[in-house]
Amino acid sequence: MITFEGITVRYRANVDPAVNGVSLAAADGGITALVGPNGSGKSTIVRALLGREPLEAGRIFVNDLDRSVLKQREFARLVAVVPQREEAVFPLEVGEYVALGRHPYSRGLTNSPLDAAAVERAVDRAEISGLLRRRTDELSGGEWQRVRVARALAQDTRMLVLDEPTTFLDIAHEMSLLELIHSLAAGGMAVLMVSHQLNLMARFASRMVLLSRGRVVVDGAPSAVMEAGILESVYDWPIAISRDTASGAPVLMPLRKK
Amino acid sequence: MIAPRAWHWLAALALLLLAGLAGLVFGATTISIGEIASALGGTGDETTITIVRSLRAPRVALAAMVGAALAMSGAALQGVLRNPLAEPYLLGVSGGAAVGAVLAFGMGMQNTGSLAIPAFAGAIAAVAAALLVARAAGRTARGDPRTLLMAGVIIGAFANAVIMVALANATSDTLRGSLWWMMGSVADASWVGALWLGLYVGIAGVVLLAFAREIDVLALGEEAAAALGSNVELATRRIFLVSALLAGATVAAAGLVGFVGLIVPHIVRALGVRRHRRLVAGSALIGATLVILADVVARTALPPSELPLGAVTALIGVPFFLFQLARSR
């Protein structure tokens, strides 16, 4: 469980904070989707969790531990984060890359058999055993995202944070990645996922947190967020909500401007 | 893709030994392997013994240390900065070191071991200046690889100007004139100098190998590195310090030798090495080999005069740099 308690992050003094008194929690056993327009503070929350942005106010808890007293290595043994940006300037073999997930546990110069077992489990779980000998710069977008999730799984954590993992993926790759993430959550992990795909989040997430200008607008079940009036004012665009006949999930349709 | 195997390491070691042998054989006069063997054993012609033991052998040793140090420094800097064009010379680190060394030299410091300290200070100042400029230019210090490089090249040019001013009135009879500092040379190598550099290179090399996993993780980018438990700023600073120490010690011992730190890590990567522990170790071996051979070229290409070592490495390095630049995004 990851809990944010009234956090405020400000990039520069005298400018409105990027995140302003946000409280939210990502509970075990489900996906908590962090949604909202560009610049609403989603990625800033992830960066604050990573320790890349100092908190002006508020606190972050990882289970019951205060994030600010956790060493970075300790944090990485509890929470696996797949950040939005990652350039493979110097490509690695996929197997080598996934093994970097063991870095928070590394001691000295050698790998332990425990590491090998964790990497193998992660590779199986993410179903990437066919990619192990490929180079990270030779992967398709969908393969690369799966490999990054495998690297996070090798960290052997109970909490997983993903920042827009399905950007640029086609339907099949997007859906199979979301099914994988969903099955991880169903297995008990606490998953916090930043996404622009409201329709898919409404189907996969157990909870959605809608942000606008650094503040939480709605925090609740997907049906609470998927309200035409709320979304229209947050996204500043006409929107219609219908229901998927098969699952009953709310479906958003942006309308043409008259 | 070739996987690095034991025989690759043996081949690299054999190449290094062959290069070392070439460094003893070739020069103003060619000395046969048999003569070298007896000279090393202390028998044979007095002049040959002096040439082999006191001139060429320390020269080969110094060239090897210079190459190993620059290549390791380049491998580490490229990884941490995620910049395939990074290396101590182009980043102005060596230039800063040269300013430090020249100023201390002008104040009467002569010993390679102690000159390394002001050189180190100059290297740190240069790397800090380049990073500050790049940081001001972009949100992160490592935004566009070319910004940092441009800052480094300009800092290097400034350093050259400072050296020229500082050495304007230096006596020309000393080999350590401005050309010596700016184009690099191992021509006046001594065992003392080689051993001093060896000490610095040995210590810094071991530290760098210990940090190698951290470099692997930092090479993924700031956020991914933090996600994997790296204390990004601290780790980056440490690796910069060690890289600057390597570059600074090299400059104190042999002046400015460019492009070795650029070329060598790319050669090692092309052999299929990707993780930084092997990359740093492999770069040390190949870098040593390359600089020994470059020095052989320097002393034999245009007899009877000797070319500056830095000119030879630049002649190889500049086309290589342009090729890498054309490939970079």
Short mmCIF file of C-alpha atoms in Angstrom, two decimals, chain A:
data_model
loop_
_atom_site.label_atom_id
_atom_site.label_comp_id
_atom_site.label_asym_id
_atom_site.label_seq_id
_atom_site.Cartn_x
_atom_site.Cartn_y
_atom_site.Cartn_z
CA MET A 1 0.00 0.00 0.00
CA ILE A 2 1.33 3.40 -1.03
CA THR A 3 -0.22 6.43 0.65
CA PHE A 4 0.21 10.09 -0.25
CA GLU A 5 -0.87 12.48 2.49
CA GLY A 6 -1.43 16.05 1.35
CA ILE A 7 1.71 16.29 -0.75
CA THR A 8 2.71 19.54 -2.42
CA VAL A 9 5.51 19.80 -4.99
CA ARG A 10 6.62 23.09 -6.45
CA TYR A 11 9.16 23.27 -9.25
CA ARG A 12 9.96 26.95 -8.83
CA ALA A 13 9.22 29.46 -6.12
CA ASN A 14 6.37 31.90 -6.76
CA VAL A 15 4.81 29.59 -9.35
CA ASP A 16 1.70 27.51 -8.69
CA PRO A 17 2.68 24.10 -7.32
CA ALA A 18 2.67 21.21 -9.81
CA VAL A 19 1.05 19.07 -7.13
CA ASN A 20 -1.03 20.83 -4.52
CA GLY A 21 -2.07 19.03 -1.34
CA VAL A 22 -2.76 15.69 -3.01
CA SER A 23 -3.87 12.74 -0.89
CA LEU A 24 -4.45 9.33 -2.39
CA ALA A 25 -3.73 5.69 -1.71
CA ALA A 26 -2.90 2.71 -3.89
CA ALA A 27 -4.27 -0.32 -2.05
CA ASP A 28 -3.02 -3.91 -2.25
CA GLY A 29 -4.77 -6.23 -4.66
CA GLY A 30 -5.91 -3.68 -7.19
CA ILE A 31 -4.97 -1.12 -9.80
CA THR A 32 -5.27 2.51 -8.77
CA ALA A 33 -5.34 4.63 -11.93
CA LEU A 34 -3.99 8.15 -11.84
CA VAL A 35 -5.67 10.08 -14.65
CA GLY A 36 -5.97 13.70 -15.72
CA PRO A 37 -4.98 16.13 -18.47
CA ASN A 38 -1.39 16.88 -19.44
CA GLY A 39 0.30 18.92 -16.74
CA SER A 40 -2.17 17.89 -14.05
CA GLY A 41 0.65 16.53 -11.87
CA LYS A 42 0.49 12.77 -12.49
CA SER A 43 4.14 12.25 -13.35
CA THR A 44 5.22 14.71 -10.67
CA ILE A 45 3.57 12.46 -8.09
CA VAL A 46 5.58 9.51 -9.41
CA ARG A 47 8.77 11.57 -9.36
CA ALA A 48 8.06 12.64 -5.78
CA LEU A 49 7.56 9.01 -4.83
CA LEU A 50 10.89 8.18 -6.48
CA GLY A 51 12.55 10.90 -4.42
CA ARG A 52 13.33 12.99 -7.49
CA GLU A 53 11.29 16.00 -6.34
CA PRO A 54 11.35 17.34 -2.80
CA LEU A 55 8.03 17.68 -0.98
CA GLU A 56 7.08 21.17 0.05
CA ALA A 57 4.40 19.71 2.28
CA GLY A 58 2.82 16.37 3.09
CA ARG A 59 4.15 12.87 3.51
CA ILE A 60 4.40 9.67 1.52
CA PHE A 61 4.07 6.25 3.16
CA VAL A 62 5.18 2.93 1.75
CA ASN A 63 3.16 0.45 3.77
CA ASP A 64 3.60 2.06 7.17
CA LEU A 65 7.07 3.42 6.50
CA ASP A 66 7.70 7.11 5.96
CA ARG A 67 9.25 7.48 2.50
CA SER A 68 11.52 10.29 3.68
CA VAL A 69 13.40 8.03 6.07
CA LEU A 70 13.80 5.17 3.58
CA LYS A 71 17.15 4.89 1.84
CA GLN A 72 16.83 4.71 -1.94
CA ARG A 73 17.88 1.05 -1.95
CA GLU A 74 15.37 0.19 0.76
CA PHE A 75 12.66 1.96 -1.22
CA ALA A 76 13.58 0.00 -4.36
CA ARG A 77 13.18 -3.27 -2.45
CA LEU A 78 9.63 -2.27 -1.52
CA VAL A 79 8.35 -0.44 -4.59
CA ALA A 80 9.18 -1.10 -8.24
CA VAL A 81 8.73 1.91 -10.51
CA VAL A 82 8.61 1.85 -14.31
CA PRO A 83 9.20 5.51 -15.15
CA GLN A 84 7.85 7.21 -18.21
CA ARG A 85 11.17 8.10 -19.76
CA GLU A 86 14.06 5.77 -20.30
CA GLU A 87 16.47 5.96 -23.21
CA ALA A 88 18.57 2.96 -24.10
CA VAL A 89 21.62 4.92 -25.25
CA PHE A 90 23.86 1.94 -24.68
CA PRO A 91 21.77 -1.15 -25.41
CA LEU A 92 21.92 -4.22 -23.21
CA GLU A 93 20.82 -7.76 -23.85
CA VAL A 94 17.30 -8.27 -22.47
CA GLY A 95 18.58 -10.80 -19.93
CA GLU A 96 21.19 -8.34 -18.67
CA TYR A 97 18.60 -5.58 -18.53
CA VAL A 98 16.10 -7.59 -16.48
CA ALA A 99 18.92 -8.59 -14.12
CA LEU A 100 19.45 -4.90 -13.29
CA GLY A 101 16.20 -5.25 -11.35
CA ARG A 102 18.32 -6.99 -8.74
CA HIS A 103 20.46 -3.89 -8.22
CA PRO A 104 18.74 -2.88 -4.95
CA TYR A 105 19.92 -6.20 -3.48
CA SER A 106 23.43 -6.19 -4.93
CA ARG A 107 26.39 -6.62 -2.66
CA GLY A 108 29.95 -6.81 -3.89
CA LEU A 109 30.71 -7.96 -7.38
CA THR A 110 28.91 -11.27 -7.75
CA ASN A 111 25.31 -12.32 -8.28
CA SER A 112 23.61 -14.60 -5.83
CA PRO A 113 21.56 -17.65 -6.91
CA LEU A 114 18.61 -15.83 -5.35
CA ASP A 115 19.02 -13.14 -8.00
CA ALA A 116 18.96 -15.65 -10.83
CA ALA A 117 15.76 -17.20 -9.45
CA ALA A 118 14.07 -13.81 -9.13
CA VAL A 119 15.04 -12.87 -12.69
CA GLU A 120 13.72 -16.19 -13.98
CA ARG A 121 10.39 -15.69 -12.19
CA ALA A 122 10.10 -12.16 -13.58
CA VAL A 123 10.85 -13.35 -17.11
CA ASP A 124 8.23 -16.10 -16.84
CA ARG A 125 5.64 -13.80 -15.35
CA ALA A 126 6.09 -11.16 -18.07
CA GLU A 127 6.30 -13.92 -20.73
CA ILE A 128 9.45 -12.60 -22.34
CA SER A 129 11.62 -15.74 -22.29
CA GLY A 130 11.74 -15.61 -26.09
CA LEU A 131 13.38 -12.18 -25.97
CA LEU A 132 16.26 -12.87 -23.57
CA ARG A 133 19.03 -12.85 -26.17
CA ARG A 134 17.70 -9.82 -28.05
CA ARG A 135 19.16 -6.36 -27.58
CA THR A 136 17.04 -3.67 -25.93
CA ASP A 137 17.38 -1.39 -28.97
CA GLU A 138 16.03 -4.11 -31.27
CA LEU A 139 12.71 -4.54 -29.47
CA SER A 140 9.34 -3.28 -30.66
CA GLY A 141 7.54 -0.76 -28.45
CA GLY A 142 5.32 -3.46 -26.98
CA GLU A 143 8.21 -5.83 -26.30
CA TRP A 144 10.24 -3.05 -24.67
CA GLN A 145 7.42 -2.18 -22.26
CA ARG A 146 7.00 -5.84 -21.28
CA VAL A 147 10.74 -6.10 -20.73
CA ARG A 148 10.66 -3.00 -18.52
CA VAL A 149 7.84 -4.53 -16.47
CA ALA A 150 9.91 -7.71 -16.16
CA ARG A 151 12.82 -5.63 -14.84
CA ALA A 152 10.47 -4.14 -12.25
CA LEU A 153 9.17 -7.61 -11.31
CA ALA A 154 12.76 -8.76 -10.77
CA GLN A 155 12.85 -6.25 -7.92
CA ASP A 156 10.56 -8.67 -6.08
CA THR A 157 8.32 -6.01 -4.56
CA ARG A 158 4.70 -6.00 -3.44
CA MET A 159 4.11 -2.55 -4.94
CA LEU A 160 4.35 -1.53 -8.58
CA VAL A 161 4.13 1.95 -10.09
CA LEU A 162 3.88 2.50 -13.85
CA ASP A 163 3.91 5.85 -15.65
CA GLU A 164 1.98 5.58 -18.93
CA PRO A 165 3.16 2.07 -19.74
CA THR A 166 0.95 1.66 -22.81
CA THR A 167 1.80 4.86 -24.70
CA PHE A 168 2.53 4.14 -28.37
CA LEU A 169 1.33 0.53 -28.14
CA ASP A 170 -1.16 -0.98 -30.56
CA ILE A 171 -4.40 -2.57 -29.32
CA ALA A 172 -3.09 -6.11 -28.83
CA HIS A 173 0.12 -5.05 -27.09
CA GLU A 174 -1.72 -2.55 -24.94
CA MET A 175 -4.36 -5.05 -23.89
CA SER A 176 -1.93 -7.87 -23.19
CA LEU A 177 0.21 -5.55 -21.04
CA LEU A 178 -2.85 -4.38 -19.12
CA GLU A 179 -3.98 -7.99 -18.64
CA LEU A 180 -0.53 -8.76 -17.23
CA ILE A 181 -0.66 -5.79 -14.87
CA HIS A 182 -4.19 -6.71 -13.85
CA SER A 183 -3.16 -10.27 -13.06
CA LEU A 184 -0.30 -8.93 -10.91
CA ALA A 185 -2.77 -6.81 -8.97
CA ALA A 186 -5.15 -9.76 -8.68
CA GLY A 187 -2.21 -11.65 -7.18
CA GLY A 188 -2.09 -9.12 -4.35
CA MET A 189 0.23 -6.37 -5.58
CA ALA A 190 -0.60 -2.73 -5.03
CA VAL A 191 -0.45 -1.15 -8.50
CA LEU A 192 -0.42 2.58 -9.13
CA MET A 193 -0.69 3.41 -12.83
CA VAL A 194 -0.56 6.76 -14.59
CA SER A 195 -2.54 6.67 -17.82
CA HIS A 196 -4.35 8.76 -20.40
CA GLN A 197 -6.58 5.82 -21.38
CA LEU A 198 -9.67 6.55 -19.32
CA ASN A 199 -11.82 3.91 -21.02
CA LEU A 200 -9.31 1.16 -20.34
CA MET A 201 -8.65 2.35 -16.81
CA ALA A 202 -12.39 2.27 -16.17
CA ARG A 203 -12.31 -1.41 -17.03
CA PHE A 204 -9.06 -2.50 -15.37
CA ALA A 205 -8.73 -0.23 -12.35
CA SER A 206 -10.46 -0.81 -9.05
CA ARG A 207 -10.06 2.86 -8.23
CA MET A 208 -9.49 5.99 -10.27
CA VAL A 209 -8.03 9.30 -9.11
CA LEU A 210 -8.74 12.23 -11.42
CA LEU A 211 -6.29 15.11 -11.16
CA SER A 212 -6.58 18.62 -12.49
CA ARG A 213 -4.04 21.41 -12.03
CA GLY A 214 -2.26 19.57 -9.26
CA ARG A 215 -5.36 18.76 -7.23
CA VAL A 216 -7.56 15.70 -6.83
CA VAL A 217 -10.96 16.29 -8.42
CA VAL A 218 -12.51 12.86 -7.90
CA ASP A 219 -11.17 9.81 -6.09
CA GLY A 220 -13.34 6.74 -6.21
CA ALA A 221 -14.73 3.86 -8.23
CA PRO A 222 -14.38 4.26 -12.02
CA SER A 223 -18.08 5.10 -12.32
CA ALA A 224 -17.55 8.11 -10.04
CA VAL A 225 -14.85 9.54 -12.32
CA MET A 226 -16.49 8.66 -15.62
CA GLU A 227 -19.08 11.42 -15.39
CA ALA A 228 -19.57 13.58 -18.46
CA GLY A 229 -19.95 16.81 -16.50
CA ILE A 230 -16.79 16.27 -14.41
CA LEU A 231 -14.64 15.17 -17.34
CA GLU A 232 -15.88 18.01 -19.56
CA SER A 233 -14.83 20.62 -17.03
CA VAL A 234 -11.47 18.96 -16.27
CA TYR A 235 -10.50 18.31 -19.91
CA ASP A 236 -12.27 21.40 -21.23
CA TRP A 237 -13.84 19.45 -24.08
CA PRO A 238 -17.39 18.14 -24.77
CA ILE A 239 -17.67 14.51 -23.73
CA ALA A 240 -20.39 11.85 -23.81
CA ILE A 241 -20.47 8.79 -21.53
CA SER A 242 -22.16 5.56 -22.57
CA ARG A 243 -22.04 2.00 -21.26
CA ASP A 244 -20.23 -0.93 -22.72
CA THR A 245 -23.05 -3.43 -23.31
CA ALA A 246 -20.88 -6.45 -22.55
CA SER A 247 -19.18 -5.40 -19.29
CA GLY A 248 -21.35 -2.50 -18.22
CA ALA A 249 -18.22 -0.36 -17.86
CA PRO A 250 -18.61 3.36 -18.58
CA VAL A 251 -17.19 4.40 -21.95
CA LEU A 252 -16.05 7.92 -22.77
CA MET A 253 -16.48 9.45 -26.21
CA PRO A 254 -15.00 12.89 -26.93
CA LEU A 255 -17.43 14.84 -29.10
CA ARG A 256 -16.72 17.09 -32.10
CA LYS A 257 -16.98 20.77 -31.30
CA LYS A 258 -20.10 22.30 -32.81
#
